[in-house]
Short mmCIF file of N, CA and C in Angstrom, two decimals:
data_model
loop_
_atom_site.label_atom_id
_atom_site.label_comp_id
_atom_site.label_asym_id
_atom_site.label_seq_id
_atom_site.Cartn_x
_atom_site.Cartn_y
_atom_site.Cartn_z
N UNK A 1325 14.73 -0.64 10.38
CA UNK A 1325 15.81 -0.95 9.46
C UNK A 1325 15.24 -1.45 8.14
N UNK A 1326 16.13 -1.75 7.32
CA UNK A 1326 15.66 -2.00 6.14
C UNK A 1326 15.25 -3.40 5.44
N UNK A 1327 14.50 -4.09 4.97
CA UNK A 1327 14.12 -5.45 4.86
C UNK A 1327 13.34 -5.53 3.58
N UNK A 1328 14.13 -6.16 2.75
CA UNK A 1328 13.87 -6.90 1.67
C UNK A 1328 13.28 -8.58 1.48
N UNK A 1329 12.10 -8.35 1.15
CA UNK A 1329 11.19 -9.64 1.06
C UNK A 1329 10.90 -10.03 -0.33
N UNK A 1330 11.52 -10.91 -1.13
CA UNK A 1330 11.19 -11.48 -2.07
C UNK A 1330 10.05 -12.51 -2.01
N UNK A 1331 9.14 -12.48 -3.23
CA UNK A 1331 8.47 -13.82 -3.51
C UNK A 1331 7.52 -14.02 -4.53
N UNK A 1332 7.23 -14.99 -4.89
CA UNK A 1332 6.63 -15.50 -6.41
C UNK A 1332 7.51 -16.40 -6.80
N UNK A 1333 8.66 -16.89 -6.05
CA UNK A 1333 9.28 -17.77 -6.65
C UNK A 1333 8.15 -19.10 -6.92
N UNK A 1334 8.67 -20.26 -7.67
CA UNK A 1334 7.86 -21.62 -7.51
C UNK A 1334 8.90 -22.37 -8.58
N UNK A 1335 8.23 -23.74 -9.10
CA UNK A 1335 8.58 -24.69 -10.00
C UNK A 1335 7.62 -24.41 -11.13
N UNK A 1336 8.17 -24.80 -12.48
CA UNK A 1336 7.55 -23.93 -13.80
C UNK A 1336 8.18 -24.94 -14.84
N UNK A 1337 7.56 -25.93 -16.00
CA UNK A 1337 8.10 -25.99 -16.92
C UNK A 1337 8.90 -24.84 -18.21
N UNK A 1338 9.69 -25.59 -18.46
CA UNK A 1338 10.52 -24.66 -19.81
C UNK A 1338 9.58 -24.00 -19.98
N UNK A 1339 9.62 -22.85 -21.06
CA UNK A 1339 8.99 -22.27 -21.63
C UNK A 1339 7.51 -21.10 -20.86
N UNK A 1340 8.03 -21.64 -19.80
CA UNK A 1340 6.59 -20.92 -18.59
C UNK A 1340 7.40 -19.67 -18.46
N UNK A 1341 6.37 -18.89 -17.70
CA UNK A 1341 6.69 -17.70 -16.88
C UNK A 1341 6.75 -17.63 -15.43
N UNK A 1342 6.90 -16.87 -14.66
CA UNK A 1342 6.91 -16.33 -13.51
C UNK A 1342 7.07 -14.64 -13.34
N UNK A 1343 6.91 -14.66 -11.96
CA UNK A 1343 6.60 -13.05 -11.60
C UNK A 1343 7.01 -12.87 -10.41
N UNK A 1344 8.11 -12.59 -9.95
CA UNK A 1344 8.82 -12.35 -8.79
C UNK A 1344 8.67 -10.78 -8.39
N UNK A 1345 8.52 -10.51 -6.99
CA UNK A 1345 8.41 -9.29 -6.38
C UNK A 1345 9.40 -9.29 -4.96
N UNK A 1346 9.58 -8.02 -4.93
CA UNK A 1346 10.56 -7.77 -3.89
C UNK A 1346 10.06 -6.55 -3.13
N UNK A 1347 9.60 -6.66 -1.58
CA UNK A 1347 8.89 -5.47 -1.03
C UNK A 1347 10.41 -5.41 -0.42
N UNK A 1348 10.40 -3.60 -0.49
CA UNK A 1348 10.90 -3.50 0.81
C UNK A 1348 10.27 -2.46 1.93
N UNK A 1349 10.85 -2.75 3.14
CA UNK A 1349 10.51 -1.69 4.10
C UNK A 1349 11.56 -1.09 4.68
N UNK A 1350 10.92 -0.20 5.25
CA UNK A 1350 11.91 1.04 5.89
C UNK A 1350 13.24 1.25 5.12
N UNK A 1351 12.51 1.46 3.89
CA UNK A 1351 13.21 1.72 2.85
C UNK A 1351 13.18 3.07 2.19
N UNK A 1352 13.95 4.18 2.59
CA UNK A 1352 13.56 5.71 2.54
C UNK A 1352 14.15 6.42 1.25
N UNK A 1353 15.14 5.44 1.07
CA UNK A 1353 16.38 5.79 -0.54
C UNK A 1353 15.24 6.19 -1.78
N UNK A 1354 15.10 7.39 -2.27
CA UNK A 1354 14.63 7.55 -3.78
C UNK A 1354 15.42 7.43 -4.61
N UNK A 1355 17.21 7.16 -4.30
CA UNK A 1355 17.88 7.12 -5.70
C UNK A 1355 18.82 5.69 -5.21
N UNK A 1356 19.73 5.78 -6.27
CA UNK A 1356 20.82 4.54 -6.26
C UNK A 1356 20.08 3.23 -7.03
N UNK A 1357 20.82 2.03 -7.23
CA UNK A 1357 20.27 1.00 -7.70
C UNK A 1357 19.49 -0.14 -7.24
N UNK A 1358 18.60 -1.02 -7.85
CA UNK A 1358 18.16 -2.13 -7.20
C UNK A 1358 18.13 -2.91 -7.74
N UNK A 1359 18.15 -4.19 -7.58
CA UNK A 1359 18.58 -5.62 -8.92
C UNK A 1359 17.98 -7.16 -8.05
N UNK A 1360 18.24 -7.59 -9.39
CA UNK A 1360 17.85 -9.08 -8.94
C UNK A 1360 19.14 -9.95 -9.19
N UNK A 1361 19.38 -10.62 -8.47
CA UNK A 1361 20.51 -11.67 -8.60
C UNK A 1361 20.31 -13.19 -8.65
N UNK A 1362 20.91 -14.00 -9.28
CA UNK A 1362 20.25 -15.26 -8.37
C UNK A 1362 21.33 -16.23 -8.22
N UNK A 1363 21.54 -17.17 -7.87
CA UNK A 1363 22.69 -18.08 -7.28
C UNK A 1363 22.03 -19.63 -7.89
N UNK A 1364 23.03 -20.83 -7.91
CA UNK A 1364 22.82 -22.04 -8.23
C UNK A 1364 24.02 -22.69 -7.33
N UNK A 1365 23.94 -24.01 -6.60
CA UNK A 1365 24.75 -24.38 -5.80
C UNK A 1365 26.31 -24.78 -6.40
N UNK A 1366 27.18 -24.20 -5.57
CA UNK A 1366 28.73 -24.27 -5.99
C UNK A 1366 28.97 -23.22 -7.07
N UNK A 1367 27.85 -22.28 -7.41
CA UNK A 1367 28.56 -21.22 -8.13
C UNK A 1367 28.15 -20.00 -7.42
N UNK A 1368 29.07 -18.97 -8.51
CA UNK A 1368 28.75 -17.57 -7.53
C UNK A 1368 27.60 -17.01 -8.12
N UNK A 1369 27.50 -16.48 -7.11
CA UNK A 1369 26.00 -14.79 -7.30
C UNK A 1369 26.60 -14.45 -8.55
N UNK A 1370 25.17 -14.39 -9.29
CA UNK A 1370 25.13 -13.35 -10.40
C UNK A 1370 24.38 -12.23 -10.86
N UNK A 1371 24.46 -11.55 -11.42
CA UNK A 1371 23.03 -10.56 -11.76
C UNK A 1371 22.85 -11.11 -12.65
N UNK A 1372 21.06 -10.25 -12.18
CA UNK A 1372 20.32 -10.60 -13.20
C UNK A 1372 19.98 -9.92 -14.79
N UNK A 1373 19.49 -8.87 -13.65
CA UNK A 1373 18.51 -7.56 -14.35
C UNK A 1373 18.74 -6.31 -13.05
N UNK A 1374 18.69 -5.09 -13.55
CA UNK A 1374 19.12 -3.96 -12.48
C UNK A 1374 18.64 -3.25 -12.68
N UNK A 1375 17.87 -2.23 -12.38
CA UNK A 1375 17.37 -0.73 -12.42
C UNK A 1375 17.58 0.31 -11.44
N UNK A 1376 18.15 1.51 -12.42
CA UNK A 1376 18.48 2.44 -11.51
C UNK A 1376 17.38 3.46 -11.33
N UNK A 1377 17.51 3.61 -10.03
CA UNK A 1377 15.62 4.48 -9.54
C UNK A 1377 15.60 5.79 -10.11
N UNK A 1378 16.66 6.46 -10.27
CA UNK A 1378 16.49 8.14 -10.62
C UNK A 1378 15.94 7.99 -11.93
N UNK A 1379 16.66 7.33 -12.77
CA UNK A 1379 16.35 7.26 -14.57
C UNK A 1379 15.67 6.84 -14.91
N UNK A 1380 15.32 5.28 -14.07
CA UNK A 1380 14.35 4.20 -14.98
C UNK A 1380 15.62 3.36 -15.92
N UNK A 1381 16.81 3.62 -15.40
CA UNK A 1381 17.17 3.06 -17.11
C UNK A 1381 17.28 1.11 -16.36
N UNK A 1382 17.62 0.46 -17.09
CA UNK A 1382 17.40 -1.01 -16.63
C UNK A 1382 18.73 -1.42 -17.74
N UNK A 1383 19.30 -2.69 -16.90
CA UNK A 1383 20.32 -3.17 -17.57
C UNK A 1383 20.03 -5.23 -17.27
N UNK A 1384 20.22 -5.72 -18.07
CA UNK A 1384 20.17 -7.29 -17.94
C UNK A 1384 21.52 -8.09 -18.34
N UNK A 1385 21.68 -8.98 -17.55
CA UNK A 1385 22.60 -10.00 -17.94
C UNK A 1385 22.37 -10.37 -19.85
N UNK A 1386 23.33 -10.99 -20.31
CA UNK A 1386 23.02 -11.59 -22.00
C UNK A 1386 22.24 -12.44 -21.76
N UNK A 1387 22.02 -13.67 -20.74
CA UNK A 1387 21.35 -14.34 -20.99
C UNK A 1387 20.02 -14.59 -20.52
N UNK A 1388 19.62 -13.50 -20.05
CA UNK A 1388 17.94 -13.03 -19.90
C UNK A 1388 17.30 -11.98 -20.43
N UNK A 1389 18.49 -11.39 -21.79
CA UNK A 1389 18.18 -10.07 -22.58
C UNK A 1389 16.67 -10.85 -23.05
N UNK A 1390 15.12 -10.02 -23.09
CA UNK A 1390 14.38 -10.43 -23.85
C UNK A 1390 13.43 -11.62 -23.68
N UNK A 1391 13.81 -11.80 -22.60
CA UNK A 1391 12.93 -12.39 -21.73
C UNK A 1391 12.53 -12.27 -19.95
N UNK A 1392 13.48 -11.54 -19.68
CA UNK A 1392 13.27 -11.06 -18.50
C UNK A 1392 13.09 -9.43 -18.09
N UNK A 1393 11.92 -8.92 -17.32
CA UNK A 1393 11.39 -7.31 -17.45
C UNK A 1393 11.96 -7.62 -15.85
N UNK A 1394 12.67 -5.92 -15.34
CA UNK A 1394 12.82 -5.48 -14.60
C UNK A 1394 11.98 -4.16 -14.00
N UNK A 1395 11.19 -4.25 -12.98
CA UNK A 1395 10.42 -2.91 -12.92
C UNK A 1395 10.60 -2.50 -11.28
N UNK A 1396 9.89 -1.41 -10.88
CA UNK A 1396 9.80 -1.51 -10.02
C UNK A 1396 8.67 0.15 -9.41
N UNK A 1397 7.88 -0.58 -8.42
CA UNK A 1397 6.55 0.63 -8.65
C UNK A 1397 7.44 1.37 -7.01
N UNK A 1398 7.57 2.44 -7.79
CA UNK A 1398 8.10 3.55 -6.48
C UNK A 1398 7.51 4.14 -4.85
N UNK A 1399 6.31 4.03 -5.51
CA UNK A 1399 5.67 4.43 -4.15
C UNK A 1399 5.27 3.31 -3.06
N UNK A 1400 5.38 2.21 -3.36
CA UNK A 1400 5.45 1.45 -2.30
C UNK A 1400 7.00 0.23 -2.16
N UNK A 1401 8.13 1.43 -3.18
CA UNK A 1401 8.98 0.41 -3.47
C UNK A 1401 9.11 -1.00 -3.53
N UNK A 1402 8.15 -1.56 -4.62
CA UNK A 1402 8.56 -2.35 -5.02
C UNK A 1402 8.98 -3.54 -6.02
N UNK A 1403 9.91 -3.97 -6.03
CA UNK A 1403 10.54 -4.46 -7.44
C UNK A 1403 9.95 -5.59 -7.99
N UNK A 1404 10.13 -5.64 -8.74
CA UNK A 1404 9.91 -6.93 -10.13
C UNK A 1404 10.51 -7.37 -11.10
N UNK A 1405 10.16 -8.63 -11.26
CA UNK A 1405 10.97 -9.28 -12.05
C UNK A 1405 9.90 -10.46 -12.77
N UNK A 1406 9.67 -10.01 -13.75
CA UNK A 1406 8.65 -10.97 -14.82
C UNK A 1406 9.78 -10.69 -15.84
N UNK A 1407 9.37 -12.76 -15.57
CA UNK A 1407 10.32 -13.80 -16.62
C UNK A 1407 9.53 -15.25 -17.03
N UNK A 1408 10.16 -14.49 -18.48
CA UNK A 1408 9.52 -15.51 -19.05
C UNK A 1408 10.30 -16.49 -20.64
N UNK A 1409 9.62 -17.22 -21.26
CA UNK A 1409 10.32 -18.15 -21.77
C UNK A 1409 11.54 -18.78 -21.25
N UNK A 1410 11.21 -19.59 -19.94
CA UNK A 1410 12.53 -19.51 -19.02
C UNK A 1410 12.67 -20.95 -19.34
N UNK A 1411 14.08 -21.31 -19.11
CA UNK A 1411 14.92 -22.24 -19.64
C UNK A 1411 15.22 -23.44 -18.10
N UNK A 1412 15.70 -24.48 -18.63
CA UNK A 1412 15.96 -24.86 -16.82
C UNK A 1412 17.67 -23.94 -16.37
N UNK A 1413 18.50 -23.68 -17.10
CA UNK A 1413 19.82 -23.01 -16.68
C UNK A 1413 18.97 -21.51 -15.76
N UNK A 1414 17.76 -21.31 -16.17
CA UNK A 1414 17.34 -20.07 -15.28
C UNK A 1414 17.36 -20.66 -13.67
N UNK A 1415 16.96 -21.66 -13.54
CA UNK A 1415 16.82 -22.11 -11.94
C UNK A 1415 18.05 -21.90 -10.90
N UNK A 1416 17.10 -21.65 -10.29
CA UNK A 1416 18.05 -21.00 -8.79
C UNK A 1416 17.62 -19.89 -8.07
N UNK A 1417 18.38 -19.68 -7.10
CA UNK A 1417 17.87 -18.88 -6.20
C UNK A 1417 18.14 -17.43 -6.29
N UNK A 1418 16.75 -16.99 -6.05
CA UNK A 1418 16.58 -15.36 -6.66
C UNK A 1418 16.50 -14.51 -5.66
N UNK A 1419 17.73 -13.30 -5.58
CA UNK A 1419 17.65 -12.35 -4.59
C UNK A 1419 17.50 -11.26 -5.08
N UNK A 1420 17.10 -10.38 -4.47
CA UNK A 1420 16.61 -8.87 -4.24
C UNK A 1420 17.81 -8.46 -3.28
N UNK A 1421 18.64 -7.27 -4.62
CA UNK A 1421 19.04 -6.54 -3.53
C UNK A 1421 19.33 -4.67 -3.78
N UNK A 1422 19.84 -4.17 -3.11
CA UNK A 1422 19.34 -2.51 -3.10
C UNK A 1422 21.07 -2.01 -2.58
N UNK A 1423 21.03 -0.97 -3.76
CA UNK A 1423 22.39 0.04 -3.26
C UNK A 1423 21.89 1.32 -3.43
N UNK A 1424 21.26 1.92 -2.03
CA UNK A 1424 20.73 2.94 -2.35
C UNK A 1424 21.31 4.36 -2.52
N UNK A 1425 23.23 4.26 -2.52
CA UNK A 1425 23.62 5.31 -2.29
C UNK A 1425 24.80 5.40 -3.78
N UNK A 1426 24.22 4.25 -4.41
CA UNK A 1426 25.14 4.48 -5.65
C UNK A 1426 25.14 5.49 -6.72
N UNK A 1427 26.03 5.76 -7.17
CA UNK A 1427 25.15 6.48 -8.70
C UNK A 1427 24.93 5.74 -9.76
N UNK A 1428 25.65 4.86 -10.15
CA UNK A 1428 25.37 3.99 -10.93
C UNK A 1428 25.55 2.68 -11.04
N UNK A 1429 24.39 1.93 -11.11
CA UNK A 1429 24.12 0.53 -11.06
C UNK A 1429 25.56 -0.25 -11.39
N UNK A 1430 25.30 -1.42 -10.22
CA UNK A 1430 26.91 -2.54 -11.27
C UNK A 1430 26.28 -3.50 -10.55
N UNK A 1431 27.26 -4.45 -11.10
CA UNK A 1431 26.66 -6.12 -11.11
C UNK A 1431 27.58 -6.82 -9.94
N UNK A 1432 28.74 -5.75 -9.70
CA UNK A 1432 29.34 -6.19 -8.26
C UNK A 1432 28.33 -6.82 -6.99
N UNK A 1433 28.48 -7.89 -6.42
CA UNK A 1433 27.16 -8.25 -5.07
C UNK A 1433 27.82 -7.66 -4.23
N UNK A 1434 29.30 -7.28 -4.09
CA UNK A 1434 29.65 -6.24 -3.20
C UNK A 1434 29.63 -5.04 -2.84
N UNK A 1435 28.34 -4.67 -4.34
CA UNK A 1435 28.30 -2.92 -4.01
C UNK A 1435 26.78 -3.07 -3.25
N UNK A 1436 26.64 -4.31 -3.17
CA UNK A 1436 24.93 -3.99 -2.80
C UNK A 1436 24.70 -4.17 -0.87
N UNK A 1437 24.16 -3.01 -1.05
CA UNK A 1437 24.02 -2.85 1.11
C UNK A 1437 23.28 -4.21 1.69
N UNK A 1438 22.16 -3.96 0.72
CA UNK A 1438 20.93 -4.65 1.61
C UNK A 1438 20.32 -6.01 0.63
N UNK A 1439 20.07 -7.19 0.83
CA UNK A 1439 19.63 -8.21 0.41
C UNK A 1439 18.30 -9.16 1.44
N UNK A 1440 17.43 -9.68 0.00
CA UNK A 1440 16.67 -10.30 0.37
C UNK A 1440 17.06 -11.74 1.08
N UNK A 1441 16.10 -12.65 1.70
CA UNK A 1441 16.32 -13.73 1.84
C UNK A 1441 16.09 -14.82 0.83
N UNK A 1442 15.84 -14.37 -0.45
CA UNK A 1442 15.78 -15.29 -1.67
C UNK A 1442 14.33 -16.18 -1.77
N UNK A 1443 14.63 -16.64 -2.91
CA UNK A 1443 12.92 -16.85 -3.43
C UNK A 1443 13.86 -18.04 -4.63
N UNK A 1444 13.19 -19.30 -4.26
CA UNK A 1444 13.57 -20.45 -5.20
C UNK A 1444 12.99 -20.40 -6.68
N UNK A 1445 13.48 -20.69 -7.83
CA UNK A 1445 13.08 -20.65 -9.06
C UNK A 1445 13.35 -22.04 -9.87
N UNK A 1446 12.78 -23.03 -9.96
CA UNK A 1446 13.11 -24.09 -10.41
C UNK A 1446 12.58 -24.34 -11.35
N UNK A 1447 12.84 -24.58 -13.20
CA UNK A 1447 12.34 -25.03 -14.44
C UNK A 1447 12.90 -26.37 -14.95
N UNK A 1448 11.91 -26.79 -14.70
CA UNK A 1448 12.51 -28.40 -14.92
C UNK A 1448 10.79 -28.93 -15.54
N UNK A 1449 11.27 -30.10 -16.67
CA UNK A 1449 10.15 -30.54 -17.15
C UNK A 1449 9.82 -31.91 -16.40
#
């Protein structure tokens, strides 16, 4: 079955970077979307950053336009997320997740099949 493993999360002053990755396995989909989301307690899931596998094209929330890269290396599917000049409102918990039968990417968490178990992101000075 299919299993999404995030990690690179950690703790980072303002202005730092990080480099989050997301393996997955038994993961056979070459098309549809894959994204990063992340959550903060008492609010909802949000996206992050998204890329759709057929195109390459990538889409980001406003408030990680330009500081946050979405990639993801195909042949061993797997995703990324290097971010940087990060703020403390970036903190929280970062998921990986995959709609491999979409045609086009959305920021709905209800279009997405399969999710990671999350990877903590905390910026605090």
């Amino acid at each position: 079955q299919v299993q999404l493993v995030e990690s690179g999360g950690g703790s980072v002053q303002p202005g730092g970077s990080l480099r989050l990755s997301c393996a997955a396995s038994g993961y056979t989909y070459s098309s549809g979307c894959m994204g990063w989301f992340r959550q903060t307690p008492g609010k909802d899931r949000e996206g992050v950053a998204l890329i759709r596998r057929r195109t390459g094209s990538t889409y980001y929330a406003d408030s990680v336009k330009g500081r946050f890269t979405i990639s993801i290396e195909n042949a061993n599917v797997t995703l990324y997320l290097e971010m940087s000049t990060l703020k403390p409102e970036d903190t929280g918990m970062y998921y990986c997740a995959a709609a491999p039968l979409r045609a086009l990417c959305s920021w709905g968490v209800y279009d997405y099949n399969y999710w990671g178990q999350g990877t903590q992101v905390t910026v605090s000075s």
